[in-house]
mmCIF file of C-alpha atoms in Angstrom:
data_model
loop_
_atom_site.group_PDB
_atom_site.id
_atom_site.type_symbol
_atom_site.label_atom_id
_atom_site.label_comp_id
_atom_site.label_asym_id
_atom_site.label_seq_id
_atom_site.Cartn_x
_atom_site.Cartn_y
_atom_site.Cartn_z
ATOM 1 C CA MET B 38 119.330 78.146 -4.294
ATOM 2 C CA LYS B 39 120.432 79.600 -7.734
ATOM 3 C CA ASN B 40 119.780 76.765 -9.801
ATOM 4 C CA ARG B 41 115.993 76.229 -8.074
ATOM 5 C CA HIS B 42 115.377 79.851 -9.046
ATOM 6 C CA ILE B 43 116.317 78.793 -12.805
ATOM 7 C CA ILE B 44 113.955 75.683 -12.508
ATOM 8 C CA ILE B 45 111.272 77.520 -11.475
ATOM 9 C CA LEU B 46 111.801 80.282 -14.143
ATOM 10 C CA VAL B 47 111.811 77.930 -16.596
ATOM 11 C CA LEU B 48 108.910 76.029 -15.837
ATOM 12 C CA LEU B 49 106.799 79.340 -15.184
ATOM 13 C CA ILE B 50 108.189 80.241 -18.984
ATOM 14 C CA PHE B 51 106.683 76.736 -20.460
ATOM 15 C CA SER B 52 103.612 77.691 -18.169
ATOM 16 C CA ILE B 53 102.816 81.036 -19.641
ATOM 17 C CA ILE B 54 103.493 79.740 -23.497
ATOM 18 C CA GLY B 55 101.101 77.048 -22.574
ATOM 19 C CA CYS B 56 98.578 79.377 -21.626
ATOM 20 C CA ASN B 57 98.942 81.881 -24.480
ATOM 21 C CA LEU B 58 98.336 78.998 -27.185
ATOM 22 C CA SER B 59 94.935 78.246 -28.718
ATOM 23 C CA PRO B 60 93.152 75.301 -27.713
ATOM 24 C CA VAL B 61 93.583 73.844 -31.222
ATOM 25 C CA LYS B 62 97.154 74.545 -31.127
ATOM 26 C CA GLN B 63 97.550 72.635 -27.686
ATOM 27 C CA HIS B 64 95.545 69.838 -29.489
ATOM 28 C CA LEU B 65 97.877 69.291 -32.599
ATOM 29 C CA ILE B 66 100.690 69.429 -29.816
ATOM 30 C CA LYS B 67 99.058 66.386 -27.724
ATOM 31 C CA VAL B 68 98.200 64.470 -30.942
ATOM 32 C CA SER B 69 101.740 65.063 -32.522
ATOM 33 C CA ALA B 70 103.156 64.124 -28.846
ATOM 34 C CA HIS B 71 101.132 60.783 -28.900
ATOM 35 C CA ILE B 72 101.890 59.761 -32.345
ATOM 36 C CA ASN B 73 105.513 59.744 -31.629
ATOM 37 C CA ALA B 74 105.430 57.759 -28.405
ATOM 38 C CA MET B 75 103.501 55.624 -30.874
ATOM 39 C CA LYS B 76 106.336 55.359 -32.864
ATOM 40 C CA THR B 77 108.269 54.117 -30.195
ATOM 41 C CA LYS B 78 105.763 51.939 -28.319
ATOM 42 C CA PHE B 79 103.969 50.650 -31.072
ATOM 43 C CA GLY B 80 104.719 47.205 -32.023
ATOM 44 C CA THR B 81 107.061 46.405 -28.641
ATOM 45 C CA ASP B 82 106.327 42.760 -28.966
ATOM 46 C CA TYR B 83 106.998 42.734 -32.432
ATOM 47 C CA LEU B 84 110.017 41.519 -34.697
ATOM 48 C CA LYS B 85 109.920 44.153 -37.294
ATOM 49 C CA PRO B 86 111.080 47.879 -36.105
ATOM 50 C CA ASP B 87 109.762 51.302 -37.487
ATOM 51 C CA LEU B 88 106.580 50.145 -38.223
ATOM 52 C CA LEU B 89 105.432 54.000 -37.790
ATOM 53 C CA SER B 90 108.098 55.150 -39.213
ATOM 54 C CA HIS B 91 105.926 56.808 -42.190
ATOM 55 C CA PHE B 92 103.806 58.847 -40.044
ATOM 56 C CA PRO B 93 104.532 62.633 -39.834
ATOM 57 C CA ASN B 94 106.314 63.889 -36.523
ATOM 58 C CA GLU B 95 104.169 66.804 -36.501
ATOM 59 C CA ILE B 96 100.232 67.695 -37.404
ATOM 60 C CA LYS B 97 99.806 71.124 -38.495
ATOM 61 C CA ASP B 98 96.054 71.097 -39.638
ATOM 62 C CA THR B 99 92.837 70.043 -37.737
ATOM 63 C CA THR B 100 91.329 69.634 -41.238
ATOM 64 C CA HIS B 101 90.296 65.905 -41.264
ATOM 65 C CA LEU B 102 91.931 65.117 -38.416
ATOM 66 C CA SER B 103 91.256 61.695 -37.017
ATOM 67 C CA LEU B 104 93.685 59.205 -35.076
ATOM 68 C CA LEU B 105 93.230 55.761 -33.483
ATOM 69 C CA SER B 106 95.761 53.679 -31.837
ATOM 70 C CA SER B 107 95.145 50.004 -30.757
ATOM 71 C CA PRO B 108 98.159 48.384 -29.935
ATOM 72 C CA PRO B 109 98.080 44.551 -29.343
ATOM 73 C CA THR B 110 97.932 43.309 -25.517
ATOM 74 C CA CYS B 111 100.281 40.038 -25.896
ATOM 75 C CA PRO B 112 103.581 38.386 -24.418
ATOM 76 C CA PRO B 113 106.044 39.113 -23.615
ATOM 77 C CA SER B 114 104.748 42.900 -22.274
ATOM 78 C CA PHE B 115 101.118 41.310 -21.576
ATOM 79 C CA GLU B 116 98.972 38.085 -21.348
ATOM 80 C CA CYS B 117 97.717 36.724 -24.525
ATOM 81 C CA ARG B 118 94.128 38.970 -24.732
ATOM 82 C CA LYS B 119 94.878 40.493 -28.749
ATOM 83 C CA GLN B 120 97.743 39.448 -30.791
ATOM 84 C CA PHE B 121 97.033 42.135 -33.645
ATOM 85 C CA GLY B 122 96.634 45.994 -33.405
ATOM 86 C CA GLU B 123 96.575 48.826 -35.715
ATOM 87 C CA VAL B 124 97.312 52.685 -35.665
ATOM 88 C CA TYR B 125 95.789 55.420 -38.451
ATOM 89 C CA LEU B 126 95.951 58.957 -38.754
ATOM 90 C CA ILE B 127 93.694 61.041 -41.344
ATOM 91 C CA THR B 128 94.474 64.136 -41.794
ATOM 92 C CA LYS B 129 94.957 66.991 -44.581
ATOM 93 C CA ARG B 130 96.536 65.810 -47.800
ATOM 94 C CA ASP B 131 100.287 66.529 -47.894
ATOM 95 C CA THR B 132 101.407 66.169 -51.575
ATOM 96 C CA ILE B 133 104.887 66.431 -50.452
ATOM 97 C CA THR B 134 104.907 63.033 -48.251
ATOM 98 C CA GLU B 135 102.507 61.594 -51.013
ATOM 99 C CA ASN B 136 105.014 62.350 -54.036
ATOM 100 C CA ARG B 137 107.911 60.931 -51.852
ATOM 101 C CA ILE B 138 105.651 57.796 -51.215
ATOM 102 C CA LYS B 139 104.751 57.495 -55.104
ATOM 103 C CA ASP B 140 108.194 57.344 -55.754
ATOM 104 C CA ASN B 141 108.787 54.133 -53.759
ATOM 105 C CA TYR B 142 105.874 52.028 -52.939
ATOM 106 C CA LEU B 143 105.461 48.082 -53.304
ATOM 107 C CA TYR B 144 102.038 48.114 -54.180
ATOM 108 C CA LYS B 145 99.138 50.452 -55.548
ATOM 109 C CA THR B 146 95.513 50.009 -55.976
ATOM 110 C CA LYS B 147 92.154 51.682 -55.950
ATOM 111 C CA TYR B 148 90.362 50.726 -52.712
ATOM 112 C CA LEU B 149 86.902 50.179 -54.183
ATOM 113 C CA SER B 150 87.939 47.851 -57.115
ATOM 114 C CA ASP B 151 87.591 44.177 -56.858
ATOM 115 C CA SER B 152 89.890 41.442 -55.272
ATOM 116 C CA ASN B 153 91.730 43.515 -52.734
ATOM 117 C CA ILE B 154 93.293 41.570 -49.948
ATOM 118 C CA ILE B 155 91.442 43.695 -47.143
ATOM 119 C CA ILE B 156 92.156 42.952 -43.583
ATOM 120 C CA ASN B 157 89.365 43.381 -41.041
ATOM 121 C CA LEU B 158 91.790 42.750 -38.174
ATOM 122 C CA PRO B 159 89.064 41.901 -35.584
ATOM 123 C CA GLU B 160 87.201 39.111 -37.791
ATOM 124 C CA LEU B 161 90.303 37.455 -38.362
ATOM 125 C CA LYS B 162 89.635 36.021 -34.836
ATOM 126 C CA PHE B 163 86.245 36.859 -33.376
ATOM 127 C CA ASN B 164 84.046 36.134 -36.807
ATOM 128 C CA ARG B 165 81.325 38.617 -35.072
ATOM 129 C CA PHE B 166 80.234 41.019 -38.105
ATOM 130 C CA SER B 167 81.413 38.761 -41.283
ATOM 131 C CA ILE B 168 81.943 41.165 -44.375
ATOM 132 C CA GLU B 169 81.823 39.708 -47.434
ATOM 133 C CA LYS B 170 85.108 41.479 -49.035
ATOM 134 C CA CYS B 171 87.355 41.254 -45.953
ATOM 135 C CA ASN B 172 89.772 38.299 -45.012
ATOM 136 C CA LYS B 173 89.955 36.916 -48.437
ATOM 137 C CA GLU B 174 93.016 35.691 -50.254
ATOM 138 C CA PHE B 175 94.041 37.047 -53.909
ATOM 139 C CA ASP B 176 97.482 36.018 -55.799
ATOM 140 C CA ASN B 177 100.057 38.941 -56.323
ATOM 141 C CA LYS B 178 98.088 41.340 -53.830
ATOM 142 C CA TYR B 179 99.166 42.973 -50.799
ATOM 143 C CA PRO B 180 97.000 43.269 -47.423
ATOM 144 C CA ILE B 181 95.517 46.761 -46.726
ATOM 145 C CA PRO B 182 93.122 47.886 -44.376
ATOM 146 C CA TYR B 183 89.470 47.716 -44.057
ATOM 147 C CA PHE B 184 88.853 51.757 -44.262
ATOM 148 C CA GLU B 185 85.327 51.473 -43.448
ATOM 149 C CA SER B 186 86.376 50.836 -40.100
ATOM 150 C CA TYR B 187 88.266 54.178 -39.616
ATOM 151 C CA ASP B 188 86.402 57.581 -38.830
ATOM 152 C CA PHE B 189 86.561 59.534 -41.787
ATOM 153 C CA ASN B 190 84.022 62.245 -40.126
ATOM 154 C CA LEU B 191 81.813 61.382 -43.267
ATOM 155 C CA GLY B 192 79.333 59.543 -41.965
ATOM 156 C CA GLU B 193 78.484 56.184 -40.342
ATOM 157 C CA LYS B 194 75.988 53.330 -39.546
ATOM 158 C CA THR B 195 75.851 51.371 -36.327
ATOM 159 C CA PHE B 196 75.352 47.803 -36.211
ATOM 160 C CA GLU B 197 74.558 45.951 -32.910
ATOM 161 C CA LYS B 198 74.502 42.101 -32.709
ATOM 162 C CA ASP B 199 73.187 39.672 -29.702
ATOM 163 C CA ILE B 200 75.759 36.868 -29.138
ATOM 164 C CA ASP B 201 74.807 34.502 -26.614
ATOM 165 C CA GLY B 202 73.323 37.343 -24.562
ATOM 166 C CA GLU B 203 76.013 39.934 -24.934
ATOM 167 C CA ILE B 204 75.670 43.094 -27.037
ATOM 168 C CA TYR B 205 78.449 43.530 -29.855
ATOM 169 C CA VAL B 206 78.318 47.112 -31.407
ATOM 170 C CA ASP B 207 80.154 47.348 -35.114
ATOM 171 C CA TYR B 208 80.556 50.719 -37.039
ATOM 172 C CA LEU B 209 80.227 51.281 -40.775
ATOM 173 C CA HIS B 210 81.986 54.447 -41.596
ATOM 174 C CA THR B 211 81.392 56.411 -44.922
ATOM 175 C CA ILE B 212 84.373 56.470 -46.812
ATOM 176 C CA PRO B 213 85.670 58.682 -49.986
ATOM 177 C CA ASN B 214 84.745 57.057 -53.221
ATOM 178 C CA ASP B 215 88.044 57.726 -54.965
ATOM 179 C CA LEU B 216 90.132 56.447 -52.338
ATOM 180 C CA MET B 217 93.908 55.236 -53.775
ATOM 181 C CA VAL B 218 96.054 52.838 -51.747
ATOM 182 C CA TYR B 219 99.858 52.782 -51.502
ATOM 183 C CA VAL B 220 101.486 49.785 -49.598
ATOM 184 C CA ILE B 221 104.787 50.752 -48.375
ATOM 185 C CA LYS B 222 105.696 47.448 -46.909
ATOM 186 C CA ALA B 223 103.862 44.374 -46.315
ATOM 187 C CA GLU B 224 105.365 40.895 -45.154
ATOM 188 C CA ALA B 225 103.522 37.623 -44.580
ATOM 189 C CA GLY B 226 105.092 35.740 -41.549
ATOM 190 C CA ASN B 227 104.715 34.984 -37.754
ATOM 191 C CA PHE B 228 106.853 38.249 -36.590
ATOM 192 C CA TRP B 229 105.677 37.783 -33.107
ATOM 193 C CA LYS B 230 108.467 37.524 -29.998
ATOM 194 C CA GLU B 231 105.777 34.785 -28.165
ATOM 195 C CA ASP B 232 103.099 33.435 -30.570
ATOM 196 C CA CYS B 233 99.749 33.123 -28.761
ATOM 197 C CA GLN B 234 98.725 30.445 -31.299
ATOM 198 C CA GLU B 235 95.655 32.736 -31.808
ATOM 199 C CA ILE B 236 92.735 31.690 -33.780
ATOM 200 C CA ARG B 237 92.710 33.001 -37.741
ATOM 201 C CA HIS B 238 89.593 32.349 -39.823
ATOM 202 C CA SER B 239 91.323 32.645 -42.914
ATOM 203 C CA LEU B 240 93.854 34.140 -45.048
ATOM 204 C CA ASN B 241 96.339 30.908 -45.419
ATOM 205 C CA GLU B 242 99.241 32.883 -46.661
ATOM 206 C CA TRP B 243 98.514 35.989 -44.859
ATOM 207 C CA LYS B 244 97.514 34.592 -41.665
ATOM 208 C CA ASN B 245 100.090 36.263 -39.886
ATOM 209 C CA GLY B 246 101.976 39.588 -41.287
ATOM 210 C CA TYR B 247 102.184 43.415 -41.325
ATOM 211 C CA SER B 248 101.033 46.108 -43.610
ATOM 212 C CA LYS B 249 101.962 49.943 -43.680
ATOM 213 C CA GLY B 250 100.880 52.575 -46.087
ATOM 214 C CA ILE B 251 98.912 55.358 -47.064
ATOM 215 C CA ALA B 252 95.889 56.424 -48.852
ATOM 216 C CA VAL B 253 94.804 59.229 -50.489
ATOM 217 C CA SER B 254 91.767 61.090 -51.722
ATOM 218 C CA GLU B 255 91.948 63.884 -54.080
ATOM 219 C CA GLU B 256 88.406 64.438 -53.875
ATOM 220 C CA LYS B 257 88.278 64.844 -50.141
ATOM 221 C CA GLU B 258 91.819 66.384 -49.955
ATOM 222 C CA LEU B 259 92.990 64.105 -47.287
ATOM 223 C CA MET B 260 95.622 61.546 -46.404
ATOM 224 C CA VAL B 261 95.387 58.381 -44.229
ATOM 225 C CA TYR B 262 98.477 56.992 -42.723
ATOM 226 C CA TRP B 263 98.282 53.330 -41.215
ATOM 227 C CA THR B 264 99.867 50.533 -40.137
ATOM 228 C CA MET B 265 98.633 47.010 -39.131
ATOM 229 C CA ILE B 266 100.133 44.060 -37.516
ATOM 230 C CA TRP B 267 98.356 40.529 -36.993
#
């Protein structure tokens, strides 16, 4: 009976603390918890560990905050539906993290420069909204995300397409003009535990692989963390 009273007291204390937190603080706690859960769950069906190790453990500011997690749905956890996925987090610029990564990055590039290997993940399979600059190979380069698919809260355009009577929607998000990209790690190869033999429309060497890193805008004072696998 005494232990039961202790458990009830502890639960009551946490309930009171939760009630005293502001909605913003509660939101930051939820986002942080989701990121840490994804660090364990994302890439479960992939052979490369620690895919989200560069993501922060705790989010402390809502400035520029935007998060998307789109994990693969494929064997052995699921049937073959989508053998690619990504996670991105946009948040306030963290100069400590930025400087640490700048001392140990694999590849650096201006996003708006020519001849980047820009991966538009859905289009590797579906080819519904073809983008001229995406999914092309270049020597001595490493894959980076199609950042226009990331929501920077700077505006967007919506596109619709009718394919065989079905309407598909795509979004083109406004991005910072000074976005500088740092690839931390990237490898070409098939690292899936079970291969779905999914269609890939391009990218010979980089038909399969993964890439992770950060991108920074000094002008907008924001940072993007990303990981993508395909």
